[in-house]
GROMACS .gro file of C-alpha atoms in nm:
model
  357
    1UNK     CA    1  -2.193  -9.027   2.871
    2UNK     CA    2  -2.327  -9.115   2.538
    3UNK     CA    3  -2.138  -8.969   2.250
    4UNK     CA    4  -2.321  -8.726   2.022
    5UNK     CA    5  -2.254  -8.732   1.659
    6UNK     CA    6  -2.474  -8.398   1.611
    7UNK     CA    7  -2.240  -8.250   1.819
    8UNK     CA    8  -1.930  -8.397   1.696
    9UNK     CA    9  -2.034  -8.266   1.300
   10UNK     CA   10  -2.129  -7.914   1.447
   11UNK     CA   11  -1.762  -7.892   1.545
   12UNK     CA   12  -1.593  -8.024   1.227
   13UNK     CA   13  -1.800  -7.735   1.034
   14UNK     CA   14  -1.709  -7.478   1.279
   15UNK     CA   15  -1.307  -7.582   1.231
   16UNK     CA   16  -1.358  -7.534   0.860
   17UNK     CA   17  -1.563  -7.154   0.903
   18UNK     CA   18  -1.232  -7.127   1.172
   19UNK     CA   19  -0.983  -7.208   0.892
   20UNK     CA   20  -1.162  -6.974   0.636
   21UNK     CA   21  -1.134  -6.723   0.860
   22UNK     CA   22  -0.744  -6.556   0.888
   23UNK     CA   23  -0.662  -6.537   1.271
   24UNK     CA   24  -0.304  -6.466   1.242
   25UNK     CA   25  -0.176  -6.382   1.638
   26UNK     CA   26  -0.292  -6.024   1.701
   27UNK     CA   27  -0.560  -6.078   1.393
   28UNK     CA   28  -0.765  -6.300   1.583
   29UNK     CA   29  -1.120  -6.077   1.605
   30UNK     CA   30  -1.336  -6.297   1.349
   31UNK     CA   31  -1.232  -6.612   1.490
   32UNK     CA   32  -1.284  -6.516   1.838
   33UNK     CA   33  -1.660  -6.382   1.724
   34UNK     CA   34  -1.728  -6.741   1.514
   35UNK     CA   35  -1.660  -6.925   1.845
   36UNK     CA   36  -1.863  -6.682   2.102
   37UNK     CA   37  -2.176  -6.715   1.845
   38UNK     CA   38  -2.113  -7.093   1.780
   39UNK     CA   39  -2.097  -7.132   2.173
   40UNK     CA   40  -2.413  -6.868   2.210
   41UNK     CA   41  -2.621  -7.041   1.985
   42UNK     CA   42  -2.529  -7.416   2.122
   43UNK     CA   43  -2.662  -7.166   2.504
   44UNK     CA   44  -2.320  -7.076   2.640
   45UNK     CA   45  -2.280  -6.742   2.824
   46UNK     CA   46  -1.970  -6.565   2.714
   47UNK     CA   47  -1.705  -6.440   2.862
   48UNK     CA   48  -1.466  -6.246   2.637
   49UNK     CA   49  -1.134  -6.099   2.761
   50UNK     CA   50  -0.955  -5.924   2.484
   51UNK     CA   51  -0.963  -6.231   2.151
   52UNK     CA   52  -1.009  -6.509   2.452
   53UNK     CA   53  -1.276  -6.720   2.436
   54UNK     CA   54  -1.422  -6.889   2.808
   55UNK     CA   55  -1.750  -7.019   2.867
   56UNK     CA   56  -1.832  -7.187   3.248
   57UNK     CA   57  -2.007  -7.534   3.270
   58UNK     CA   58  -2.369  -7.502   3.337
   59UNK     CA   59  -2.473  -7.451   3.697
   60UNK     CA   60  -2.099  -7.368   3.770
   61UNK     CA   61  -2.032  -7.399   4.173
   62UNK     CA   62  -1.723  -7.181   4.276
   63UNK     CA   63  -1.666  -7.427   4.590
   64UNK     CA   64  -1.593  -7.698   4.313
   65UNK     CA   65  -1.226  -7.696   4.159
   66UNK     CA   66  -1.161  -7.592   3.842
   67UNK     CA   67  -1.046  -7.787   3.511
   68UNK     CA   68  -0.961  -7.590   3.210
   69UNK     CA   69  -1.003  -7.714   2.857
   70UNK     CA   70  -0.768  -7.495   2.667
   71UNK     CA   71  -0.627  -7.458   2.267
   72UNK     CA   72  -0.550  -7.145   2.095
   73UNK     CA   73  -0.778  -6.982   1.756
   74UNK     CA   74  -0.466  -6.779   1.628
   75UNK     CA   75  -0.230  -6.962   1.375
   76UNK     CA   76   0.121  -6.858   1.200
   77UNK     CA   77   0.145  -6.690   0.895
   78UNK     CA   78   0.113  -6.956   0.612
   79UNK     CA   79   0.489  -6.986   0.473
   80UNK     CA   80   0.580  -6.988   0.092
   81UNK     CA   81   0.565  -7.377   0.027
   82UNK     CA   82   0.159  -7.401  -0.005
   83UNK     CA   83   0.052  -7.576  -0.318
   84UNK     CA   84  -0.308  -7.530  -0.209
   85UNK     CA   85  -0.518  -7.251  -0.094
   86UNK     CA   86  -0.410  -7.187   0.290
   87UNK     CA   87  -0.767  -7.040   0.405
   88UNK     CA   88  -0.984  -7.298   0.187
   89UNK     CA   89  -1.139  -7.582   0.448
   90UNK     CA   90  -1.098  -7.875   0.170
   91UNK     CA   91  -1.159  -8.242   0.307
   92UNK     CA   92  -0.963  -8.514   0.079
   93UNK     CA   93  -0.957  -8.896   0.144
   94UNK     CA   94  -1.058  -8.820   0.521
   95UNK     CA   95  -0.792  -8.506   0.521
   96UNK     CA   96  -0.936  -8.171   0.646
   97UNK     CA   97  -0.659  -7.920   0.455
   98UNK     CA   98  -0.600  -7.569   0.591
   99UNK     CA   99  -0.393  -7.320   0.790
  100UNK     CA  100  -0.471  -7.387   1.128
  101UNK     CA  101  -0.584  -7.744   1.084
  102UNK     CA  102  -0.363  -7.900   1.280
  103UNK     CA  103  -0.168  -7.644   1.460
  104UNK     CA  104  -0.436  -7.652   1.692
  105UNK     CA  105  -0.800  -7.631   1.509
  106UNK     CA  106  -0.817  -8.013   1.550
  107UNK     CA  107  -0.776  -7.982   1.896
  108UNK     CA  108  -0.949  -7.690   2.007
  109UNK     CA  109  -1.290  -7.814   1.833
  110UNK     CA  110  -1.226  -8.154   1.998
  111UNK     CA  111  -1.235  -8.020   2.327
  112UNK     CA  112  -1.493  -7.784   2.242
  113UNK     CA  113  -1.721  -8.101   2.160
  114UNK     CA  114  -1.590  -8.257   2.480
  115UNK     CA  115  -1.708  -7.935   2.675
  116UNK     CA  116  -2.043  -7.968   2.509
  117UNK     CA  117  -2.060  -8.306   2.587
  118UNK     CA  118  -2.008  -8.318   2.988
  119UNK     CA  119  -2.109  -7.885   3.060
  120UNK     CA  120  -2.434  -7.987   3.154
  121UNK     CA  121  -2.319  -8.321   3.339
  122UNK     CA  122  -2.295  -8.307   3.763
  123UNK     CA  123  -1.915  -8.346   3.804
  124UNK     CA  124  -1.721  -8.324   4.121
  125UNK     CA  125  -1.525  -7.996   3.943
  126UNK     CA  126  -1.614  -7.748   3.698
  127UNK     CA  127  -1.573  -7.735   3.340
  128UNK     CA  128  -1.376  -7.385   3.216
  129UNK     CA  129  -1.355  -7.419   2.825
  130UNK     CA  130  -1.071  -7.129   2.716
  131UNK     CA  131  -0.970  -7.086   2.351
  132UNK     CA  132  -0.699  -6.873   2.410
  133UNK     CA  133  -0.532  -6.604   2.139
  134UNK     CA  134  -0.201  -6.509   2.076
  135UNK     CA  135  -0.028  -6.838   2.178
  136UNK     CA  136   0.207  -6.855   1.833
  137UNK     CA  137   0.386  -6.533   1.961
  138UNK     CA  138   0.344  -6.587   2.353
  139UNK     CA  139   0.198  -6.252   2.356
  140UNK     CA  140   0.086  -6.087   2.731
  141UNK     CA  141  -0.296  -6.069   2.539
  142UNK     CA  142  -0.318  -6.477   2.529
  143UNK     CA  143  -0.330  -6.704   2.787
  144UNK     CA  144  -0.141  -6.438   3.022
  145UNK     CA  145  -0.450  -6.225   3.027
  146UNK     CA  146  -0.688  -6.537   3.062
  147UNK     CA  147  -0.529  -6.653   3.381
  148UNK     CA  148  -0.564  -6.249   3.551
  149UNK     CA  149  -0.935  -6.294   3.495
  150UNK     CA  150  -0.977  -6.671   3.620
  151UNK     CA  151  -0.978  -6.837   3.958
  152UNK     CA  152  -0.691  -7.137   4.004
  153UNK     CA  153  -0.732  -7.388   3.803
  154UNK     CA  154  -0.727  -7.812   3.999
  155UNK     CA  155  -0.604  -7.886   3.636
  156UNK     CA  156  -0.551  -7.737   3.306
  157UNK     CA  157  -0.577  -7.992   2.994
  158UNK     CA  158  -0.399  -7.804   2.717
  159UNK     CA  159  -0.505  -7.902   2.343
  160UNK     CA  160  -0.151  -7.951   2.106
  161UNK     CA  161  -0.127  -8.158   1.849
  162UNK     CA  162   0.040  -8.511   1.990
  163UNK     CA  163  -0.128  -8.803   1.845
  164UNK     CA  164  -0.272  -8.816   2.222
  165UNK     CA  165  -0.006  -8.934   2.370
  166UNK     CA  166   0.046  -8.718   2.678
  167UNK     CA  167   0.367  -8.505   2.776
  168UNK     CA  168   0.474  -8.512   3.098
  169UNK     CA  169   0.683  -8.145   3.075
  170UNK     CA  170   0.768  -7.936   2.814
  171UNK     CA  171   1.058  -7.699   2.773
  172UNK     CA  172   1.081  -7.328   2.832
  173UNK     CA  173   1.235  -7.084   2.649
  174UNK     CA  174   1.410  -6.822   2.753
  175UNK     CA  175   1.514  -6.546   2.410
  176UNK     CA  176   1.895  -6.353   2.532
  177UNK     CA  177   2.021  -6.026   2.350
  178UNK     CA  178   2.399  -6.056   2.444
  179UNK     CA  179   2.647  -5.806   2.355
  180UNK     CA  180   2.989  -5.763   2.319
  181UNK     CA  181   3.214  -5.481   2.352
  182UNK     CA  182   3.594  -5.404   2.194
  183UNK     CA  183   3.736  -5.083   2.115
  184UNK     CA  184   3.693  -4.901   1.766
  185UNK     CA  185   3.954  -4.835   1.591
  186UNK     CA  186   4.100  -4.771   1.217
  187UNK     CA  187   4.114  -5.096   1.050
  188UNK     CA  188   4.436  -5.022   0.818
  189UNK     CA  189   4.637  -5.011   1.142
  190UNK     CA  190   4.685  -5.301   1.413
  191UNK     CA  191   4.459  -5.081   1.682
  192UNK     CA  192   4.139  -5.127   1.884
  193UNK     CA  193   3.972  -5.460   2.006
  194UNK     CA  194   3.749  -5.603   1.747
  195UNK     CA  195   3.416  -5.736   1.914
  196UNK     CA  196   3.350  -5.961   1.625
  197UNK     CA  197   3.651  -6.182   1.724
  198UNK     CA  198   3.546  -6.146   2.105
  199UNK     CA  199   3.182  -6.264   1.951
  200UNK     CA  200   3.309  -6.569   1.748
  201UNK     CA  201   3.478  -6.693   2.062
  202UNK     CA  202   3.161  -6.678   2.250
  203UNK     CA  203   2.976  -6.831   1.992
  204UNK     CA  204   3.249  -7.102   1.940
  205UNK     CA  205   3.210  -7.160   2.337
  206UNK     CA  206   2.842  -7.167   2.298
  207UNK     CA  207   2.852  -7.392   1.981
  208UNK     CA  208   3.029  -7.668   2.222
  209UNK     CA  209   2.834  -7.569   2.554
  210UNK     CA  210   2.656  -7.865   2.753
  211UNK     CA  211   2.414  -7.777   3.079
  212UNK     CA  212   2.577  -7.941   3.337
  213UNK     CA  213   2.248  -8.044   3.458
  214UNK     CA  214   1.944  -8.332   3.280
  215UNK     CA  215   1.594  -8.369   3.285
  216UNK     CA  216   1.460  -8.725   3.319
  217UNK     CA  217   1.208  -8.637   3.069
  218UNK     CA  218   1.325  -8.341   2.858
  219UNK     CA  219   1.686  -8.456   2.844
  220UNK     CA  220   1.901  -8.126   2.793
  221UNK     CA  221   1.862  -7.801   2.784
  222UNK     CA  222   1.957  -7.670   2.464
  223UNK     CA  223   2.108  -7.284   2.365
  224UNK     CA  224   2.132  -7.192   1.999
  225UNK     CA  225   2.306  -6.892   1.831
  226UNK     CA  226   2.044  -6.778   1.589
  227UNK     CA  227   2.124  -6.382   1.507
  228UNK     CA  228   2.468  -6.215   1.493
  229UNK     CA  229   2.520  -5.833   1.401
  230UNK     CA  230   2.813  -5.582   1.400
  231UNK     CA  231   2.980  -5.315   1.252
  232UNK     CA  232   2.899  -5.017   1.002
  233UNK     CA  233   3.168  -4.902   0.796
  234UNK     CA  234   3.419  -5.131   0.608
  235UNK     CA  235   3.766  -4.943   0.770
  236UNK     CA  236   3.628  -4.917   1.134
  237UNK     CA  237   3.706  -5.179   1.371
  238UNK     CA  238   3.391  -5.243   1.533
  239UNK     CA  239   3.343  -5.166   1.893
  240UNK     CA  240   3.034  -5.359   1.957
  241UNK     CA  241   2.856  -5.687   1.871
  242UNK     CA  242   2.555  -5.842   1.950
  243UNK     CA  243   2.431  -6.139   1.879
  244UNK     CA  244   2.042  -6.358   2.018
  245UNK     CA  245   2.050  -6.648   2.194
  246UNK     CA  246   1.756  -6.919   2.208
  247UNK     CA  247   1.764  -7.124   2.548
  248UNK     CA  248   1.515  -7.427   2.535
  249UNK     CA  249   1.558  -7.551   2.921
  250UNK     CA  250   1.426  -7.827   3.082
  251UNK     CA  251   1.266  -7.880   3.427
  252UNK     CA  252   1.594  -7.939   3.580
  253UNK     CA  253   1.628  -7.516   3.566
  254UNK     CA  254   1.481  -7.212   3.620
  255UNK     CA  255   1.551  -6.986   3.374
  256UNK     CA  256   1.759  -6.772   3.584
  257UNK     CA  257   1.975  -7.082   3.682
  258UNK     CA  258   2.068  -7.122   3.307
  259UNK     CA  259   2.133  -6.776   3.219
  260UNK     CA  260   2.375  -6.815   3.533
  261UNK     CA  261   2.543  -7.143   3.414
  262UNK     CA  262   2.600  -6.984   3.041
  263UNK     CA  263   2.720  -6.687   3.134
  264UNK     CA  264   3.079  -6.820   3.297
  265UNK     CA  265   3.327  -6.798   3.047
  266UNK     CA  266   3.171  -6.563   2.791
  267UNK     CA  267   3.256  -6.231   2.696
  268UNK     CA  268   2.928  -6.086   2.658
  269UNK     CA  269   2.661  -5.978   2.866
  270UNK     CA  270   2.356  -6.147   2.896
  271UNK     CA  271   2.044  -5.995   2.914
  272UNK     CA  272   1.734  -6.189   2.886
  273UNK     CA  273   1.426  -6.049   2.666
  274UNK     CA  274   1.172  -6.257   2.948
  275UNK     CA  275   1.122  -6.455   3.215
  276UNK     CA  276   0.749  -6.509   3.126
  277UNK     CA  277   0.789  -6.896   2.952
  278UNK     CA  278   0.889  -7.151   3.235
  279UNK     CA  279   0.941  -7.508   3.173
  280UNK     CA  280   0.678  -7.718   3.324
  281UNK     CA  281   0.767  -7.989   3.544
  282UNK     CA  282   0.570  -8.364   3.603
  283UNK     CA  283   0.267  -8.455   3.818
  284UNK     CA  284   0.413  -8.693   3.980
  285UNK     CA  285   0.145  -8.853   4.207
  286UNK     CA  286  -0.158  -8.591   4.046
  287UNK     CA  287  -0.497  -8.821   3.963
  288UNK     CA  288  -0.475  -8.723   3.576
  289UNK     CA  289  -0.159  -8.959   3.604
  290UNK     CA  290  -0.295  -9.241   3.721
  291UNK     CA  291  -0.586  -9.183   3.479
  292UNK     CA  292  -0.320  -9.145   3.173
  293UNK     CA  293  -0.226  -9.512   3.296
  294UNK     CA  294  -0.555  -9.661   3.290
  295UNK     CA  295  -0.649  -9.506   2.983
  296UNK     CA  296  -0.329  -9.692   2.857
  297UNK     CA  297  -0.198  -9.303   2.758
  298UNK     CA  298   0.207  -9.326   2.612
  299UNK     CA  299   0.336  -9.022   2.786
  300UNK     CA  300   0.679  -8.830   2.692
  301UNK     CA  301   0.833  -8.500   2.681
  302UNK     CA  302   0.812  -8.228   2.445
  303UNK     CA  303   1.052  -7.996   2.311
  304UNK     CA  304   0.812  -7.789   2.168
  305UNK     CA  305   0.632  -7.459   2.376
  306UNK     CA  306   0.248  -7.387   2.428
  307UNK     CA  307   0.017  -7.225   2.681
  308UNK     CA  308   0.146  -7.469   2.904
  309UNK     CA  309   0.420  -7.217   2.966
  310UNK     CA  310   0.199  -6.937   3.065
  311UNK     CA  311  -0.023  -7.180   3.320
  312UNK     CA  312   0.116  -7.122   3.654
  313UNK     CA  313  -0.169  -7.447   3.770
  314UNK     CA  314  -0.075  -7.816   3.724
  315UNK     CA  315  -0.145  -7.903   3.366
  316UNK     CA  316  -0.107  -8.156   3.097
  317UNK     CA  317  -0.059  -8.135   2.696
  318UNK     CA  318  -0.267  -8.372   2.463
  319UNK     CA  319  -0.459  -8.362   2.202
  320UNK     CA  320  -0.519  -8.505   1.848
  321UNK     CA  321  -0.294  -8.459   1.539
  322UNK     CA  322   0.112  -8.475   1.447
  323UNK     CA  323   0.317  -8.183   1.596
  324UNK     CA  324   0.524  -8.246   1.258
  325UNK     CA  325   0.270  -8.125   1.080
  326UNK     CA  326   0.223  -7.791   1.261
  327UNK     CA  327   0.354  -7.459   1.038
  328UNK     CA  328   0.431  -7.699   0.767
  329UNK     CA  329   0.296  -7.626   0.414
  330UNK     CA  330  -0.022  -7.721   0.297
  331UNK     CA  331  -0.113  -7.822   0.690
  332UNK     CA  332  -0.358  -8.103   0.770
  333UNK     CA  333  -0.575  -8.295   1.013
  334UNK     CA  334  -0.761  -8.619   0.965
  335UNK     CA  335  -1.136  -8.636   1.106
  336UNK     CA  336  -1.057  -8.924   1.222
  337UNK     CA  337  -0.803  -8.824   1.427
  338UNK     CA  338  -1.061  -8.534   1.548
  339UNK     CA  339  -1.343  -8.794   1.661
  340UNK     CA  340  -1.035  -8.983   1.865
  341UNK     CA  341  -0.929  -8.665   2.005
  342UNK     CA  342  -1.289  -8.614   2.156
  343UNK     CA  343  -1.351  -8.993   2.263
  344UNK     CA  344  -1.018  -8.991   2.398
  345UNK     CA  345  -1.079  -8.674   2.633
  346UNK     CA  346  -1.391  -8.788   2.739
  347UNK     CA  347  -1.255  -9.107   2.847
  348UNK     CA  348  -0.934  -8.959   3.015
  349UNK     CA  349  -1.229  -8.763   3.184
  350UNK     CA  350  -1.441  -9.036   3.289
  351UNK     CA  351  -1.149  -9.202   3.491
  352UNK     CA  352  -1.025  -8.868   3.652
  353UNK     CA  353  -1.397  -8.878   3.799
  354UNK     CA  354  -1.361  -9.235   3.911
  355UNK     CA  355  -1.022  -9.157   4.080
  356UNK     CA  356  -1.106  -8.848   4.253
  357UNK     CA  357  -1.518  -8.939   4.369
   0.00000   0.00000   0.00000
């Protein structure tokens, strides 16, 4: 496949109309229209479920397997450190600046210019390019609505920003509301059962706490105490507490398993928000492997959570850019990294097809 620079600078411009363009998650209508009229008038046929983008190869056969290209359109909220403009596309010593940039423009129009490069090819599979909404927040309107409306997927490639190396697995995440409960009572007088002390002890537990169990590639699961409230009046002894949990676990549980395991021992009871965002777990064995090897791909696992969570088909994460620089302010991508991003695709591409043929 020869590579097509026309196509290649039709994709950087449409990344900088995408990062003019606010797409918070829940806000991403304009965005979603910019990419079905970019893909109409490069001859696409839409399909448009909710603010999710997907667009067939060409001469799509449904006895072929499927491979989805996927990144996400919506983007966080900028945060209060931005020294520039958050919605203006500026490019500076090879730097495209914006909201969205990295965090996953840069990878969603590099796969969109691999899609237009190979949509009209004969492959052994078909093509499915998906930019997906809602994936900051997780929300059931993302990637959770795109795979109702979709066959099974041979193989989902999911755009993130990893300096394309590949990861392996990445962690789920599983939010808990736990609460506690005491007695009330009057706090001049030594009565009642104060769930704030019962709290701190969990929390003091859960400060300490180590799964029993460890990922090869993810290492260990993690649990965090991120929100505690009680109480409402300075001479009551409060009755209740609650406080949030964040569980980042690794392929060596389910989710359910380590709610299990963290429960022993604690005073509160868990209660988990979802069970929506699984780890996912290592091809071991799959051709997109072996094609990572020849390709001379440096693989690893990530902490961090993406569609991958919400893909219930074999998938990978890779794609062009530095996950450090994602929700950071004044966000950025170089075009350089962009145009490696879509050579490196296609190439990862080209020996999948030599494997599998």
């Amino acid at each position: 496949m020869k590579y097509n620079e026309e196509i290649f600078s039709d994709c950087i411009d449409l990344l900088k109309e995408l990062i003019a363009t606010p797409s918070i998650s829940k806000q991403e209508e304009e965005t979603a229209t910019i990419l079905s009229r970019f893909l109409i008038q490069n001859g696409a046929d839409i399909n448009r479920f909710g603010n999710n983008i997907v667009v067939y190869q060409k001469n799509y056969d449904p006895q072929k397997p499927d491979i989805w290209l996927n990144s996400h359109h919506d983007t966080v909220y900028p945060n209060n450190g931005y020294t520039r403009k958050p919605f203006s596309p500026d490019i500076e010593d090879g730097k495209l600046y914006g909201l969205g940039s990295n965090d996953a423009g840069g990878c969603l129009v590099s796969l969109l210019a691999t899609f237009l490069h190979l949509w009209k090819e004969e492959l052994p599979f078909n093509l499915v390019f998906i930019a997906s909404a809602e994936e900051e927040i997780s929300g059931k309107k993302g990637m959770e609505l795109v795979v109702k409306n979709l066959k099974p997927a041979d193989l989902a490639i999911v755009g993130e920003p990893t300096q394309m190396k590949m990861a392996l697995a990445e962690k789920g995440l599983v939010v808990i509301d736990a609460e506690v409960t005491g007695k009330s009572g009057h706090a001049a007088r030594d009565e009642g059962v104060n769930a704030i002390y019962l709290a701190m002890e969990d929390i003091l537990k859960i400060r300490d706490f180590k799964f029993k169990r460890q990922s090869q590639y993810l290492g260990n699961t993690k649990v965090s105490a991120t929100i505690i409230s009680a109480g409402k009046q300075h001479n009551v002894v409060p009755d209740k507490c609650t406080y949030t949990l964040d569980v980042r676990v690794t392929d060596a549980y389910t989710l359910e398993e380590a709610i299990e395991e963290l429960q022993v021992g604690l005073h509160a009871k868990l209660t988990p928000r979802s069970l929506r965002l699984n780890s996912t777990r290592p091809l071991d064995g799959h051709p997109i492997m072996k094609a990572a090897i020849k390709c001379g791909i440096e693989t690893f696992g990530s902490p961090t959570l993406s569609d991958q969570a919400l893909i219930p088909y074999p998938s990978i994460k890779i794609g062009p850019g530095d996950s450090a620089r994602s929700h950071s302010a004044d966000e950025f991508i170089y075009i350089e990294e962009i145009e490696k991003g879509v050579l490196g695709y296609l190439l990862l591409l080209e020996k999948y097809v030599q494997l599998i043929k």
